[in-house]
Every structure is written in structure tokens, then in C-alpha cells.
One Martini backbone bead per residue (centre of mass of N, CA, C, O) as a GRO file, in nm:
protein
  301
    1ARG     BB    1   8.289  11.862  10.732
    2GLU     BB    2   8.568  11.854  10.605
    3LEU     BB    3   8.546  11.567  10.492
    4TYR     BB    4   8.304  11.625  10.314
    5ALA     BB    5   8.432  11.855  10.139
    6GLU     BB    6   8.679  11.644  10.053
    7GLY     BB    7   8.540  11.346  10.000
    8GLU     BB    8   8.593  11.137  10.259
    9LEU     BB    9   8.270  11.018  10.269
   10GLU     BB   10   8.309  10.837   9.998
   11PHE     BB   11   8.209  10.539  10.020
   12PRO     BB   12   8.169  10.239   9.948
   13PHE     BB   13   7.929  10.034   9.872
   14PRO     BB   14   7.758   9.785   9.958
   15ALA     BB   15   7.765   9.521   9.735
   16ALA     BB   16   7.983   9.665   9.496
   17GLY     BB   17   8.295   9.522   9.528
   18ARG     BB   18   8.406   9.720   9.805
   19THR     BB   19   8.357   9.636  10.112
   20SER     BB   20   8.637   9.602  10.238
   21GLU     BB   21   8.715   9.897  10.187
   22ARG     BB   22   8.498  10.019  10.361
   23HIS     BB   23   8.590   9.893  10.627
   24GLN     BB   24   8.877  10.017  10.623
   25LYS     BB   25   8.787  10.317  10.629
   26LEU     BB   26   8.643  10.296  10.903
   27ILE     BB   27   8.883  10.212  11.066
   28GLU     BB   28   9.057  10.465  11.005
   29CYS     BB   29   8.861  10.669  11.121
   30ALA     BB   30   8.861  10.545  11.415
   31LEU     BB   31   9.163  10.579  11.466
   32ALA     BB   32   9.150  10.891  11.464
   33ASP     BB   33   8.817  10.919  11.540
   34LEU     BB   34   8.536  10.800  11.692
   35ALA     BB   35   8.328  11.028  11.670
   36VAL     BB   36   8.360  11.079  11.371
   37ALA     BB   37   8.299  10.787  11.282
   38ARG     BB   38   8.007  10.776  11.378
   39LEU     BB   39   7.911  10.997  11.176
   40ALA     BB   40   8.032  10.883  10.912
   41GLU     BB   41   7.880  10.612  10.910
   42ALA     BB   42   7.594  10.733  10.893
   43HIS     BB   43   7.632  10.880  10.628
   44ALA     BB   44   7.715  10.631  10.460
   45ASP     BB   45   7.455  10.473  10.517
   46ALA     BB   46   7.255  10.670  10.393
   47LEU     BB   47   7.366  10.656  10.103
   48ALA     BB   48   7.322  10.350  10.071
   49ILE     BB   49   7.018  10.352  10.112
   50MET     BB   50   6.949  10.539   9.876
   51ALA     BB   51   7.073  10.360   9.658
   52GLU     BB   52   6.892  10.109   9.715
   53ALA     BB   53   6.626  10.302   9.656
   54ALA     BB   54   6.683  10.491   9.411
   55ARG     BB   55   6.798  10.758   9.546
   56THR     BB   56   6.865  11.103   9.584
   57PRO     BB   57   7.061  11.277   9.764
   58ARG     BB   58   7.094  11.539   9.943
   59ILE     BB   59   7.249  11.803  10.048
   60GLY     BB   60   7.460  11.683  10.300
   61LEU     BB   61   7.460  11.578  10.619
   62TYR     BB   62   7.402  11.259  10.748
   63GLY     BB   63   7.169  11.056  10.926
   64VAL     BB   64   7.068  10.772  11.147
   65TRP     BB   65   6.743  10.734  11.305
   66ALA     BB   66   6.670  10.395  11.451
   67ALA     BB   67   6.588  10.398  11.731
   68GLU     BB   68   6.401  10.184  11.956
   69THR     BB   69   6.179  10.298  12.220
   70ALA     BB   70   6.014  10.240  12.482
   71GLY     BB   71   5.759  10.494  12.506
   72GLN     BB   72   5.839  10.614  12.220
   73SER     BB   73   5.660  10.833  12.018
   74LEU     BB   74   5.620  10.816  11.653
   75LEU     BB   75   5.457  11.019  11.400
   76LEU     BB   76   5.256  11.018  11.111
   77GLU     BB   77   5.111  11.312  10.940
   78ALA     BB   78   4.857  11.388  10.725
   79GLY     BB   79   4.821  11.679  10.508
   80PRO     BB   80   4.797  11.954  10.312
   81GLY     BB   81   5.129  11.998  10.358
   82GLY     BB   82   5.177  11.702  10.426
   83ILE     BB   83   5.416  11.529  10.589
   84ARG     BB   84   5.445  11.475  10.945
   85LEU     BB   85   5.633  11.504  11.255
   86ASN     BB   86   5.559  11.332  11.572
   87GLY     BB   87   5.759  11.334  11.861
   88THR     BB   88   5.999  11.087  11.984
   89LYS     BB   89   6.372  11.062  11.973
   90MET     BB   90   6.636  10.860  12.037
   91PHE     BB   91   6.965  10.853  11.964
   92CYS     BB   92   7.062  11.140  11.820
   93SER     BB   93   7.317  11.177  11.621
   94GLY     BB   94   7.416  11.508  11.538
   95ALA     BB   95   7.273  11.719  11.684
   96GLY     BB   96   7.328  12.026  11.518
   97LEU     BB   97   7.537  11.910  11.280
   98ILE     BB   98   7.346  11.806  11.082
   99ASP     BB   99   7.119  11.828  10.798
  100ARG     BB  100   7.020  11.521  10.792
  101ALA     BB  101   6.763  11.249  10.823
  102LEU     BB  102   6.708  10.913  10.872
  103ILE     BB  103   6.382  10.801  10.986
  104THR     BB  104   6.218  10.596  11.200
  105VAL     BB  105   5.854  10.531  11.140
  106GLU     BB  106   5.613  10.311  11.140
  107GLY     BB  107   5.803  10.130  10.934
  108CYS     BB  108   5.943  10.382  10.826
  109LEU     BB  109   6.134  10.595  10.599
  110VAL     BB  110   6.267  10.927  10.649
  111ASP     BB  111   6.331  11.250  10.507
  112VAL     BB  112   6.500  11.514  10.694
  113ASN     BB  113   6.518  11.851  10.756
  114LEU     BB  114   6.744  12.021  10.999
  115ARG     BB  115   6.839  12.317  10.902
  116ASP     BB  116   6.555  12.485  10.803
  117ARG     BB  117   6.360  12.362  11.072
  118PRO     BB  118   6.406  12.433  11.395
  119GLU     BB  119   6.104  12.505  11.494
  120SER     BB  120   5.999  12.180  11.465
  121PHE     BB  121   6.227  12.125  11.689
  122SER     BB  122   6.390  11.964  11.976
  123LEU     BB  123   6.665  11.954  12.202
  124ASP     BB  124   6.789  11.684  12.435
  125GLN     BB  125   7.099  11.651  12.640
  126THR     BB  126   7.048  11.576  12.952
  127GLY     BB  127   7.059  11.248  12.937
  128TRP     BB  128   7.367  11.270  12.870
  129LYS     BB  129   7.621  11.168  13.102
  130THR     BB  130   7.850  11.090  12.940
  131CYS     BB  131   8.162  11.163  12.789
  132ALA     BB  132   8.102  10.978  12.580
  133PHE     BB  133   8.032  11.122  12.283
  134ALA     BB  134   7.985  11.433  12.326
  135ASP     BB  135   8.066  11.533  12.027
  136THR     BB  136   7.789  11.405  11.887
  137ASN     BB  137   7.521  11.507  11.995
  138THR     BB  138   7.336  11.316  12.171
  139ALA     BB  139   6.978  11.309  12.139
  140THR     BB  140   6.659  11.418  12.214
  141ILE     BB  141   6.379  11.439  11.996
  142HIS     BB  142   6.124  11.691  11.941
  143PHE     BB  143   5.850  11.669  11.740
  144SER     BB  144   5.653  11.948  11.562
  145GLY     BB  145   5.562  11.930  11.253
  146THR     BB  146   5.774  11.798  11.075
  147PRO     BB  147   5.879  11.792  10.771
  148VAL     BB  148   5.858  11.560  10.499
  149ASP     BB  149   6.028  11.496  10.205
  150GLU     BB  150   6.055  11.164  10.230
  151VAL     BB  151   5.969  10.835  10.147
  152ILE     BB  152   6.152  10.534  10.202
  153GLY     BB  153   6.002  10.310  10.077
  154GLU     BB  154   5.835  10.069  10.211
  155GLN     BB  155   5.695   9.893  10.434
  156ASP     BB  156   5.969   9.762  10.605
  157TRP     BB  157   6.217   9.794  10.413
  158TYR     BB  158   6.458   9.866  10.593
  159LEU     BB  159   6.466   9.571  10.748
  160LYS     BB  160   6.436   9.358  10.491
  161ARG     BB  161   6.686   9.427  10.364
  162PRO     BB  162   7.008   9.328  10.303
  163GLY     BB  163   7.147   9.611  10.363
  164PHE     BB  164   7.105   9.616  10.665
  165TRP     BB  165   7.327   9.391  10.718
  166HIS     BB  166   7.561   9.513  10.569
  167GLY     BB  167   7.557   9.781  10.741
  168ALA     BB  168   7.607   9.640  11.028
  169CYS     BB  169   7.927   9.624  10.978
  170GLY     BB  170   8.016   9.920  11.012
  171PRO     BB  171   8.024   9.959  11.322
  172ALA     BB  172   8.227   9.726  11.365
  173ALA     BB  173   8.460   9.875  11.227
  174CYS     BB  174   8.465  10.100  11.441
  175TRP     BB  175   8.522   9.932  11.683
  176ALA     BB  176   8.790   9.826  11.581
  177GLY     BB  177   8.935  10.099  11.547
  178GLY     BB  178   8.915  10.182  11.842
  179ALA     BB  179   9.080   9.938  11.958
  180MET     BB  180   9.337   9.983  11.787
  181GLY     BB  181   9.416  10.246  11.933
  182LEU     BB  182   9.487  10.100  12.199
  183PHE     BB  183   9.709   9.924  12.082
  184ASP     BB  184   9.894  10.154  11.993
  185TYR     BB  185   9.952  10.248  12.275
  186ALA     BB  186  10.075   9.982  12.384
  187LEU     BB  187  10.308   9.965  12.169
  188LYS     BB  188  10.451  10.248  12.275
  189GLU     BB  189  10.519  10.139  12.529
  190SER     BB  190  10.796  10.052  12.756
  191ARG     BB  191  10.691   9.811  12.869
  192ASP     BB  192  10.858   9.457  12.924
  193ASP     BB  193  10.715   9.265  13.074
  194ALA     BB  194  10.573   8.961  13.057
  195HIS     BB  195  10.274   9.041  13.091
  196THR     BB  196  10.264   9.271  12.886
  197MET     BB  197  10.356   9.099  12.642
  198ALA     BB  198  10.117   8.905  12.649
  199HIS     BB  199   9.897   9.117  12.603
  200LEU     BB  200  10.013   9.227  12.339
  201GLY     BB  201   9.988   8.965  12.178
  202ALA     BB  202   9.679   8.936  12.211
  203MET     BB  203   9.604   9.209  12.081
  204SER     BB  204   9.728   9.149  11.807
  205ALA     BB  205   9.542   8.908  11.743
  206ALA     BB  206   9.277   9.072  11.755
  207VAL     BB  207   9.342   9.262  11.523
  208TRP     BB  208   9.376   9.049  11.304
  209ALA     BB  209   9.095   8.928  11.332
  210MET     BB  210   8.927   9.180  11.261
  211LYS     BB  211   9.037   9.222  10.978
  212THR     BB  212   8.951   8.942  10.875
  213PHE     BB  213   8.650   8.950  10.923
  214LEU     BB  214   8.594   9.210  10.745
  215ASP     BB  215   8.719   9.113  10.482
  216TYR     BB  216   8.553   8.851  10.446
  217ALA     BB  217   8.275   8.979  10.464
  218GLY     BB  218   8.306   9.160  10.216
  219SER     BB  219   8.336   8.928  10.012
  220GLU     BB  220   8.065   8.789  10.071
  221ILE     BB  221   7.880   9.026  10.004
  222ASP     BB  222   7.972   9.052   9.702
  223ASN     BB  223   7.895   8.739   9.631
  224ASP     BB  224   7.601   8.779   9.821
  225PRO     BB  225   7.382   9.042   9.816
  226ALA     BB  226   7.059   8.911   9.820
  227ASN     BB  227   7.087   8.743  10.092
  228ALA     BB  228   6.927   8.799  10.385
  229GLU     BB  229   6.985   8.550  10.562
  230THR     BB  230   7.294   8.553  10.535
  231ALA     BB  231   7.336   8.848  10.620
  232ARG     BB  232   7.236   8.818  10.909
  233ALA     BB  233   7.433   8.600  11.008
  234ARG     BB  234   7.689   8.756  10.944
  235ALA     BB  235   7.644   9.011  11.113
  236LEU     BB  236   7.610   8.872  11.389
  237THR     BB  237   7.887   8.739  11.383
  238VAL     BB  238   8.072   8.982  11.344
  239ARG     BB  239   7.975   9.148  11.588
  240HIS     BB  240   8.056   8.939  11.797
  241LEU     BB  241   8.360   8.915  11.729
  242ILE     BB  242   8.428   9.215  11.765
  243GLU     BB  243   8.332   9.249  12.053
  244GLU     BB  244   8.523   9.038  12.177
  245SER     BB  245   8.788   9.174  12.085
  246CYS     BB  246   8.743   9.444  12.223
  247SER     BB  247   8.707   9.333  12.512
  248ASN     BB  248   8.991   9.213  12.523
  249ILE     BB  249   9.144   9.481  12.496
  250LEU     BB  250   9.025   9.625  12.737
  251ARG     BB  251   9.115   9.419  12.950
  252ARG     BB  252   9.425   9.413  12.883
  253LEU     BB  253   9.497   9.706  12.926
  254GLY     BB  254   9.431   9.715  13.231
  255ARG     BB  255   9.619   9.472  13.312
  256ALA     BB  256   9.888   9.598  13.197
  257PHE     BB  257   9.849   9.932  13.307
  258GLY     BB  258   9.621  10.000  13.463
  259PRO     BB  259   9.494  10.318  13.572
  260ARG     BB  260   9.669  10.540  13.448
  261PRO     BB  261   9.556  10.592  13.152
  262LEU     BB  262   9.252  10.627  13.254
  263ALA     BB  263   9.326  10.879  13.456
  264PHE     BB  264   9.583  11.055  13.288
  265ASP     BB  265   9.478  10.990  12.986
  266SER     BB  266   9.254  11.142  12.789
  267THR     BB  267   9.269  10.984  12.522
  268VAL     BB  268   9.246  10.696  12.633
  269SER     BB  269   8.995  10.732  12.808
  270LYS     BB  270   8.803  10.816  12.583
  271ARG     BB  271   8.836  10.568  12.402
  272TYR     BB  272   8.761  10.353  12.605
  273GLN     BB  273   8.470  10.456  12.660
  274GLU     BB  274   8.374  10.448  12.361
  275VAL     BB  275   8.412  10.153  12.306
  276GLU     BB  276   8.238  10.044  12.538
  277LEU     BB  277   7.977  10.185  12.431
  278TYR     BB  278   7.965  10.105  12.128
  279ILE     BB  279   7.942   9.783  12.168
  280ARG     BB  280   7.637   9.816  12.277
  281GLN     BB  281   7.507   9.782  11.992
  282SER     BB  282   7.528   9.522  12.076
  283HIS     BB  283   7.290   9.255  12.175
  284ALA     BB  284   7.425   9.005  12.236
  285GLU     BB  285   7.236   8.751  12.343
  286HIS     BB  286   7.006   8.830  12.157
  287ASP     BB  287   7.166   8.779  11.892
  288LEU     BB  288   7.256   8.489  11.955
  289GLU     BB  289   6.977   8.372  11.965
  290SER     BB  290   6.898   8.442  11.677
  291LEU     BB  291   7.123   8.279  11.547
  292GLY     BB  292   7.052   8.002  11.667
  293ARG     BB  293   6.759   7.986  11.556
  294ASP     BB  294   6.830   8.006  11.260
  295LEU     BB  295   7.003   7.751  11.247
  296ARG     BB  296   6.790   7.550  11.347
  297SER     BB  297   6.580   7.609  11.128
  298ARG     BB  298   6.756   7.521  10.884
  299MET     BB  299   6.798   7.228  10.978
  300GLN     BB  300   6.488   7.146  10.982
  301THR     BB  301   6.452   7.221  10.662
   0.00000   0.00000   0.00000
């Protein structure tokens, strides 16, 4: 909230000529604090979505609650008092902390005020068992007639727009910044045996690679903003490459320094767990299959 008040969450929009700068700002935010970066990225994504839809965001901190979970039903119901939201949504980060959220429901995207209508929904944080990202108040929300202020875009607009894939590189920038913080720890340690130095060199190469991936992706996005097919392939590629680099740093940190920092250094342990959890936003082989099928389809046509 302090960053918001100071204007530090006003990141450049994707595909507006400064996307590489946007990625760099997200990296820097995650280097400072990964939990803060997770909320900051969602707020920045929400503003970019609103701009793409030619809508003016309302005052306050935003989140984007777009996780779709089997068996969790969320419905829009129209009535005399307007459109209302009923049902359950999981993976709602910033619950009780943010002011508003863009929420996916029945193929639509809706803007909901969370600050002034607390009686119309309830938060359940009992399901979140890990200490990772505990500060983000990630909860399951049960909506009961919650008023919807605005429906953003047409049916399925949220997923079909090129900006969905441009924005998907934002979390990858946060993954990268989180892993870079672990590299900074390794760099400051005094151990200088051959194996530690080898792991340090490999981690340094991974950091350079992640910066390069995100910088180049930003340039490509700015040069070809409207091609949704290319945007999808790029985002899936970048997210895979960043996930692999982060996993490499996680693996090498443990192999270089053993259990000590993970067991006895609360800052390193927290960051390590959060990076490991955060990169699971990548859908791994599922995304790679989609990428491979897209490539094969383009070759055949």
C-alpha cells in the first residue's frame, strides 16, 4: 500500500513500447520482496487489462482472481439491483488486503469492490497450509450476492486478447527476481571450494539468461503487439525458460550450501519456498504440449 501511495506500482503497460522496462521493474520488486511482488504484479496486470479494454480503473489496489478450479462454481446472476456474484473462487491472493479485484466467471471478467461490501462475501484461509506467501493472504472466497460494478469486455475477451499472453510474462519476471535473490545470497557467502564456485558460475549464467529472455521478449512484444498466436507461443516459451532457470538455481543452491541456509536462515528459507511454489504457476508439460501442438499445426498449414 505504501508503494501504491508513492506511485511505485505504475508500471509501463505491455505492448506500449516499454515492456522490457516493465519486466525489469517486476524483477526488481521481486528481488526486494517476493510476496509484495506477487501482489504488485497482479495490480499492474489489472491496470493493463483495464487499459486494453479502454476502461478507467477505480481508485484502489487491484488484484486479478482468474484461477479456474474443477468443482468450484462461480455464477453471475442478474436482478433488479444489477449483476451479482455467487459461488466460490480459490487462489484469491490479497484477500482482505486489496480494494478491488478483476474476477473471471462464466467466461466473463468482472470488476468487484472488495472494500465497501464485506458482508457479501467471506474469506477462508484454512486451506493454505504452506508458510510460503502467507503474507499475501491467499484465500478461498465465498461470494453471496456480491454486487458487480462492471463487466469488462465481451464473452471470453479476457482469454482471447493478445494482452493475456503479454501479461503472462509478468509473473515469469517475478519468478526470475525471486531466484535472483537466492543468487545474491550465494554470491555473498564466503565458501570458495571448487564445487561451490562451479555452482555459483552456473547460477550466474542462469541469471544472465533470465534477464536476456525477458528483455528480448519485451522487445518482441512491443514490435508485434497484436498477434495473439505469436504472443501465446512467446509467453509459453519464456515461462518455460524462466521456470527451468529458476529450478536450476534452486537445485544448485541446495547442492552448494546444503541444508544450513534452508533450515537456519529464515529469509533464504522463505524465499526458496516461495520461488519453488511460485514457478508452479507454470503448467509445465501441459504448456509444453500446447506449444508443441501449436508449432506442428503451423508447420502443417
